Amino acid sequence: MKLVTFDDGTGPRVGVLDSGGAVVDVSGRPGVGDTMLEVVEAGESGLDAIRAALSSSPARPEQAVRLLAPITPRNNVMAVGRNYHEHAKEFSASGFDASEKKMIPDHPIIFTKAQSSIVGPGHTIDTSMDPSGTSDYEGELGVIIGTGGHRIAAADAFAHVFGYTVINDVTARALQAQHVQFFIGKSAATFCPMGPCIVTADEIDDIAAARLRTTVNGEPRQDACISDLIFDIATLIEAISAAVLLQPGDVIATGTPSGVGIGFDPPVYLTGGDVVEVSIDGVGTLRNPVV
Ligand code: MG
């Protein structure tokens, strides 16, 4: 199923994006809950409740509602730096990675984005939030944790995946470089567009086979296969949960492939009037205008 959070004027509601492009409102139906976090926490029984409610719930055209970020996690969005080989090269060559010791890391580089940076599909990315004027896009696959856990083995990791979404890990490059730690450069308000939906894990046979593509104003910028990840999804979950207690609804942005704005010489930053689209096969297209 493709699950969405939407606003019809009465506040955030949970819905299902059907194959005809309609949003079916299942919020508050028996066993479903009112937020995506409640749906994720309910696990398989929550998904069964949604399936049971589908045929008797009201549907609206997607255009008649406003899609929001599909989930607001309890914690910051966890994210991975330098996790595609070609991007590791371009990032290294750009000189913007103040943390760099090795071009290809021995262990995943994990940072977080403030929860307050999350916005939904269609929402504007506001570059005025970045005082350095160096805002850049990073198209990424987002993994939504279902059942939480501590010390999850890679072999068991996919049993903890609720589903997938699309994330744009928008970054203020100069802040990323000057503060050494990535948090400030990654956390400006509106710098974490997410959506349009969460595709439940059962819908995707092999996420590694999916392609990710990013365009700016229709111009192709990023095009890579998820299988090109240096540290794959199972390895990331094992590495993070070795220390961190993962909770239902936690979001992991798995890293971006080559083709970001700082890969150009000179760098090309986002400016007002741009439109960024990130697409992942089987998951969807996240489209955000820039102001
Ligand atoms: Mg990133």
XYZ file of C-alpha atoms in Angstrom, residues 14 69 90 94 114 126 133 211 260:
9
model
C -4.007 9.170 7.335
C 5.181 14.614 4.958
C 32.663 14.311 -6.015
C 34.507 19.679 -3.850
C 16.311 18.277 12.944
C 13.054 28.132 1.534
C 23.415 31.021 0.181
C 16.699 3.521 -9.516
C 24.703 17.154 -6.515
